[in-house]
PDB file of C-alpha atoms in Angstrom:
ATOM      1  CA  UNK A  19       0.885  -3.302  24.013  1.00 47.00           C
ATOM      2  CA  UNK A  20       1.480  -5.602  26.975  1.00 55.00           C
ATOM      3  CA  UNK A  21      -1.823  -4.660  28.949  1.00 60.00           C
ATOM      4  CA  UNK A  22      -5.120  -5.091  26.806  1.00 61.00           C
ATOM      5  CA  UNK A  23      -7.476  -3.907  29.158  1.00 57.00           C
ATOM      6  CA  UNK A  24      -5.502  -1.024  28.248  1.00 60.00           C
ATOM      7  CA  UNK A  25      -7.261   1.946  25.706  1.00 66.00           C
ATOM      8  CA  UNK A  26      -5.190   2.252  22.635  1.00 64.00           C
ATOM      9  CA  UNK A  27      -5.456   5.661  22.694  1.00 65.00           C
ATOM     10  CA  UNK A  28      -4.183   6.990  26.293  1.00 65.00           C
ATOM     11  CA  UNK A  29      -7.727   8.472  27.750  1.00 58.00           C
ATOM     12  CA  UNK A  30      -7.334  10.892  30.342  1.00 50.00           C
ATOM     13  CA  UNK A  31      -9.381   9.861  33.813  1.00 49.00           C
ATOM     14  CA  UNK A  32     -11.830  12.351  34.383  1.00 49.00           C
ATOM     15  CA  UNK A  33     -13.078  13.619  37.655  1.00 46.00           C
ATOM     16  CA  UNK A  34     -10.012  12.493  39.104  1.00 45.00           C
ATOM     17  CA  UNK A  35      -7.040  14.903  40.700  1.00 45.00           C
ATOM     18  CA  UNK A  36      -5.267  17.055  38.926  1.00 45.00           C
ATOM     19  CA  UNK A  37      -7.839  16.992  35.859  1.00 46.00           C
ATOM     20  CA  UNK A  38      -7.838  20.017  34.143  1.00 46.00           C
ATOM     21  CA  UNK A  39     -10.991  20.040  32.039  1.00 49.00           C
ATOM     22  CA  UNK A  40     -13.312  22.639  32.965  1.00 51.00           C
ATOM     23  CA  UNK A  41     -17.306  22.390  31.889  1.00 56.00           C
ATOM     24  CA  UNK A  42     -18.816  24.994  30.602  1.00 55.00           C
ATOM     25  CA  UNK A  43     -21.979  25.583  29.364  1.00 64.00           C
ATOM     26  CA  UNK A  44     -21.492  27.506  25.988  1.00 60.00           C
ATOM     27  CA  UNK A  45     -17.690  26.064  25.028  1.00 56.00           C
ATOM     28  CA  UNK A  46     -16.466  22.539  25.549  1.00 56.00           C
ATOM     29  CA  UNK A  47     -12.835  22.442  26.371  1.00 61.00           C
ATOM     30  CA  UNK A  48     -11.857  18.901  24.830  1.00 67.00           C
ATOM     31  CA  UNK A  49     -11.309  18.656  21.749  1.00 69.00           C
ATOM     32  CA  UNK A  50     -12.957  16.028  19.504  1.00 80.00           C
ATOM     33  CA  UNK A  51      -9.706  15.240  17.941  1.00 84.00           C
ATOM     34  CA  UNK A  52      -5.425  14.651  18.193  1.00 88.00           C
ATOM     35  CA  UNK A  53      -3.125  14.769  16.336  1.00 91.00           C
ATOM     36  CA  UNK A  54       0.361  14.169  16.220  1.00 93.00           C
ATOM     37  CA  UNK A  55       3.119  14.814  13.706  1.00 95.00           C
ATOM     38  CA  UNK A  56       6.464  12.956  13.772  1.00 95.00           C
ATOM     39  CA  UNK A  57      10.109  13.167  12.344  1.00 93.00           C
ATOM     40  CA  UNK A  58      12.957  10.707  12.590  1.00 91.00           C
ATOM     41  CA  UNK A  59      16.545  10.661  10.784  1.00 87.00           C
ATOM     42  CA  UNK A  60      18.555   7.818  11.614  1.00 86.00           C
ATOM     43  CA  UNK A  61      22.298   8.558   9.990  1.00 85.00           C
ATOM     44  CA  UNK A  62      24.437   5.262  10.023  1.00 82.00           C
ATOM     45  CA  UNK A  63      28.016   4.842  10.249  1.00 79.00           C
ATOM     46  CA  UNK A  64      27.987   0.875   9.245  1.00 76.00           C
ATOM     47  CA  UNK A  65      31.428  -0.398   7.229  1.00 78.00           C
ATOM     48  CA  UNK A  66      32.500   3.305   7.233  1.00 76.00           C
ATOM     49  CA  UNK A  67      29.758   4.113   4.495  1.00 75.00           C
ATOM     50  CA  UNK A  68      28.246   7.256   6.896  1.00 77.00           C
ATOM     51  CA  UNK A  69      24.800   7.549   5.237  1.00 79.00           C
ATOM     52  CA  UNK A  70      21.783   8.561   5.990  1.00 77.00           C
ATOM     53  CA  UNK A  71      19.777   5.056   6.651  1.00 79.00           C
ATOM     54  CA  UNK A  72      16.213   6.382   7.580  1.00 83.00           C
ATOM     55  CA  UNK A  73      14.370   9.526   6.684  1.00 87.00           C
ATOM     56  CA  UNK A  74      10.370   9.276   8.065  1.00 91.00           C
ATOM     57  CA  UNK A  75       7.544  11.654   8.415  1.00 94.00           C
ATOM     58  CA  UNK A  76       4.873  10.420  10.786  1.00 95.00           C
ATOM     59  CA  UNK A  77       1.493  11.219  11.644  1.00 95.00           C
ATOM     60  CA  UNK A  78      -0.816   9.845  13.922  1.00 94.00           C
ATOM     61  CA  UNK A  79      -4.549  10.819  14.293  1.00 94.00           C
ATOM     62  CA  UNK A  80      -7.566  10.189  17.024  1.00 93.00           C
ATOM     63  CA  UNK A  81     -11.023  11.226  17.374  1.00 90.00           C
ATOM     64  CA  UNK A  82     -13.949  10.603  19.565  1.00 88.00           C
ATOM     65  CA  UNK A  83     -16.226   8.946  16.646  1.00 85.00           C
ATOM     66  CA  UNK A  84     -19.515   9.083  19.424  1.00 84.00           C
ATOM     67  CA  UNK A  85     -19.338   9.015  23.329  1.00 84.00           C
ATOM     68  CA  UNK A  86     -18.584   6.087  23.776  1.00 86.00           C
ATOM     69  CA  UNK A  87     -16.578   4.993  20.390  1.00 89.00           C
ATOM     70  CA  UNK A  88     -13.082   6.240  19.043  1.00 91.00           C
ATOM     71  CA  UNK A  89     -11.121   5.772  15.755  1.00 93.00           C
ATOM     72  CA  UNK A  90      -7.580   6.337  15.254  1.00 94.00           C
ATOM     73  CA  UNK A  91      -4.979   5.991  12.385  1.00 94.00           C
ATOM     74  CA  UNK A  92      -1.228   6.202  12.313  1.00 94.00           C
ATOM     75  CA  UNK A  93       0.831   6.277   9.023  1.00 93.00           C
ATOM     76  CA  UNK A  94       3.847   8.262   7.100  1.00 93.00           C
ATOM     77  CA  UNK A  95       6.624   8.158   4.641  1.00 92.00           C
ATOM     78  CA  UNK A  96      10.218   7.034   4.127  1.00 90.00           C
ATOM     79  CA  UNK A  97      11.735   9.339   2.294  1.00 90.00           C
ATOM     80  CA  UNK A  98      15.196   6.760   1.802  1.00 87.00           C
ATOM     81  CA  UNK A  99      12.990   4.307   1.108  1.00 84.00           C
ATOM     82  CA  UNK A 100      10.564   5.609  -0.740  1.00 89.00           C
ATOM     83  CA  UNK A 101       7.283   4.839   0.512  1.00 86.00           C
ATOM     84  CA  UNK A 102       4.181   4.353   3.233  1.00 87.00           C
ATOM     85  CA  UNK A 103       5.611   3.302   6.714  1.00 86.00           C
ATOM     86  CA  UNK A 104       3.420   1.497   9.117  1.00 85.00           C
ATOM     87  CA  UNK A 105      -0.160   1.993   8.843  1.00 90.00           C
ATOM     88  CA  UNK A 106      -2.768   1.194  11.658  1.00 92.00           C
ATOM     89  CA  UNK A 107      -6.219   1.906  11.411  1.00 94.00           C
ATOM     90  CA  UNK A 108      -7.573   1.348  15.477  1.00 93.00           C
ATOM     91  CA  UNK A 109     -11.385   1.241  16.288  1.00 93.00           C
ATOM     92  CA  UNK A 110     -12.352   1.293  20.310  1.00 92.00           C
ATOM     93  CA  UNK A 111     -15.741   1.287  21.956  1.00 89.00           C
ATOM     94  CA  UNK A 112     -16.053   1.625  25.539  1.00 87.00           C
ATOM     95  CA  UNK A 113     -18.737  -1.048  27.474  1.00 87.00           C
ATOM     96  CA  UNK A 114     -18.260   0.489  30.380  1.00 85.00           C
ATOM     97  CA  UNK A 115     -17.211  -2.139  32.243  1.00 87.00           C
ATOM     98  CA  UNK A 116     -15.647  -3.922  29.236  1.00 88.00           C
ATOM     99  CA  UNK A 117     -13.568  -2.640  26.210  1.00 88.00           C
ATOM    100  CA  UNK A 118     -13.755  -3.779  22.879  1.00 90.00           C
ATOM    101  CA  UNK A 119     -10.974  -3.003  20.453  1.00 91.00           C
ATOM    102  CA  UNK A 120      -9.999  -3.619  16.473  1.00 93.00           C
ATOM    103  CA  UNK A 121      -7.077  -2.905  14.584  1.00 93.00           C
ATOM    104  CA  UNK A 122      -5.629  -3.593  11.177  1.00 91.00           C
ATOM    105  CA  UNK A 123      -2.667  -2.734   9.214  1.00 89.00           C
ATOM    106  CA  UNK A 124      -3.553  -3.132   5.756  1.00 87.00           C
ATOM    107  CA  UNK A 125      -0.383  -2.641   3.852  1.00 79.00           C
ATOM    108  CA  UNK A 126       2.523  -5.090   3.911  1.00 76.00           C
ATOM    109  CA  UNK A 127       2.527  -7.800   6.365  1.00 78.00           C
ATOM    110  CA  UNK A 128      -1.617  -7.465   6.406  1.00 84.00           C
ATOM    111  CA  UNK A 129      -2.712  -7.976  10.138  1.00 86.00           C
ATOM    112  CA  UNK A 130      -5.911  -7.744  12.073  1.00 90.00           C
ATOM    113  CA  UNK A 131      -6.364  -8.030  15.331  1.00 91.00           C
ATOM    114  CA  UNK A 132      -9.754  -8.215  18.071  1.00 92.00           C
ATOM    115  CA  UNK A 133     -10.113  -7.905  21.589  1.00 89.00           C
ATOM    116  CA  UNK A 134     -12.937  -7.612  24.229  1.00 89.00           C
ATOM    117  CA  UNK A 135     -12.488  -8.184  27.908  1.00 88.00           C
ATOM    118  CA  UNK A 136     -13.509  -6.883  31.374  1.00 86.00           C
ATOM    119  CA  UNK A 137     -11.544  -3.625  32.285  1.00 81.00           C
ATOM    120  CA  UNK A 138     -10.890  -4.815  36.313  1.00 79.00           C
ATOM    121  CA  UNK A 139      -8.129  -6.215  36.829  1.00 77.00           C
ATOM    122  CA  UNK A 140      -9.604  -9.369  39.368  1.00 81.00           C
ATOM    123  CA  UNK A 141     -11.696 -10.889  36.623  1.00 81.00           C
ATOM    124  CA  UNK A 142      -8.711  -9.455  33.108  1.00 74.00           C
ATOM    125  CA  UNK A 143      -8.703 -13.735  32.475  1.00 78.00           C
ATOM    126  CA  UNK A 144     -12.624 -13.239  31.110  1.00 80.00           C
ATOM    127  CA  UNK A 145     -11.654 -12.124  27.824  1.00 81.00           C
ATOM    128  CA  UNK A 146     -11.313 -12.973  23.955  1.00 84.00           C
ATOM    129  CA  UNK A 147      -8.084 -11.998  21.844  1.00 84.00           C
ATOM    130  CA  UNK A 148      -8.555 -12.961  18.196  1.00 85.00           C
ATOM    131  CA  UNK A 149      -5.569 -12.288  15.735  1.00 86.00           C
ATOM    132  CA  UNK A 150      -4.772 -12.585  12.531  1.00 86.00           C
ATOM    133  CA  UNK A 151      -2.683 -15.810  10.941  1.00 76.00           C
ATOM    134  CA  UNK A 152       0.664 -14.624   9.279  1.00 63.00           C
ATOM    135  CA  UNK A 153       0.281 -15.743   5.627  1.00 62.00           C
ATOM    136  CA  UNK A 154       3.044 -18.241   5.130  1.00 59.00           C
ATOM    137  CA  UNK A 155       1.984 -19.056   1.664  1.00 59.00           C
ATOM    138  CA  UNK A 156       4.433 -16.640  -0.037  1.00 53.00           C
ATOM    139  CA  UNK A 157       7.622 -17.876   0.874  1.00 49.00           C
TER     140      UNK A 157
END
């Protein structure tokens, strides 16, 4: 993600045009929760060997933890390979004026990462980025 200030998790701007959320007073429209499933097949043709390289089932998930605070997680299978894809585990809280945001991938290449910084974009320099240190020690 090139942009930081940025929510991880694509909010919608309410109150603005062409907003379709509707309050009501007995049913709440939004929904506390998304989730997405995803499917990929990636068929090769390398050296003439025409195989099937890449065979993944995705599926990433968000929810509104408390008004201001939302957790997500993204993972899924490789069914040439054998195992977990990518995980993420993403934590967001909303300072109104700033935005605070943690991730970590906990499998494989174990990363981390923090960030809090002003959401305007005059004063997106006041900020602190923290990430994690690849571990070089098993090579």
């Amino acid at each position: 993600m090139s942009d930081r200030r940025q929510s991880q998790f694509g909010e919608d701007k309410e109150g603005e045009e062409g907003a379709t959320e509707t309050a009501s007073e007995f049913f709440k429209y939004k929904l506390p929760f998304d989730m997405t499933l995803a499917y990929s097949l990636t068929y090769s043709n390398n050296n003439r060997e025409k195989k099937v390289s890449g065979n993944s089932l995705m599926v990433s998930m968000n929810t509104d933890l408390a008004p201001k605070w939302k957790a997500g997680v993204s993972t899924g299978y490789d069914f040439v390979q054998k195992g977990v894809t990518f995980t993420q585990f993403r934590f967001e809280r909303d300072l109104d004026s700033w935005r605070m945001d943690f991730s970590w991938v906990p499998f494989g290449q174990s990363y981390w990462s923090f960030f809090i910084g002003i959401k305007s974009g005059v004063l997106s320099d006041i900020k602190w980025d923290k990430r994690s240190q690849a571990d070089r020690s098993l090579r």
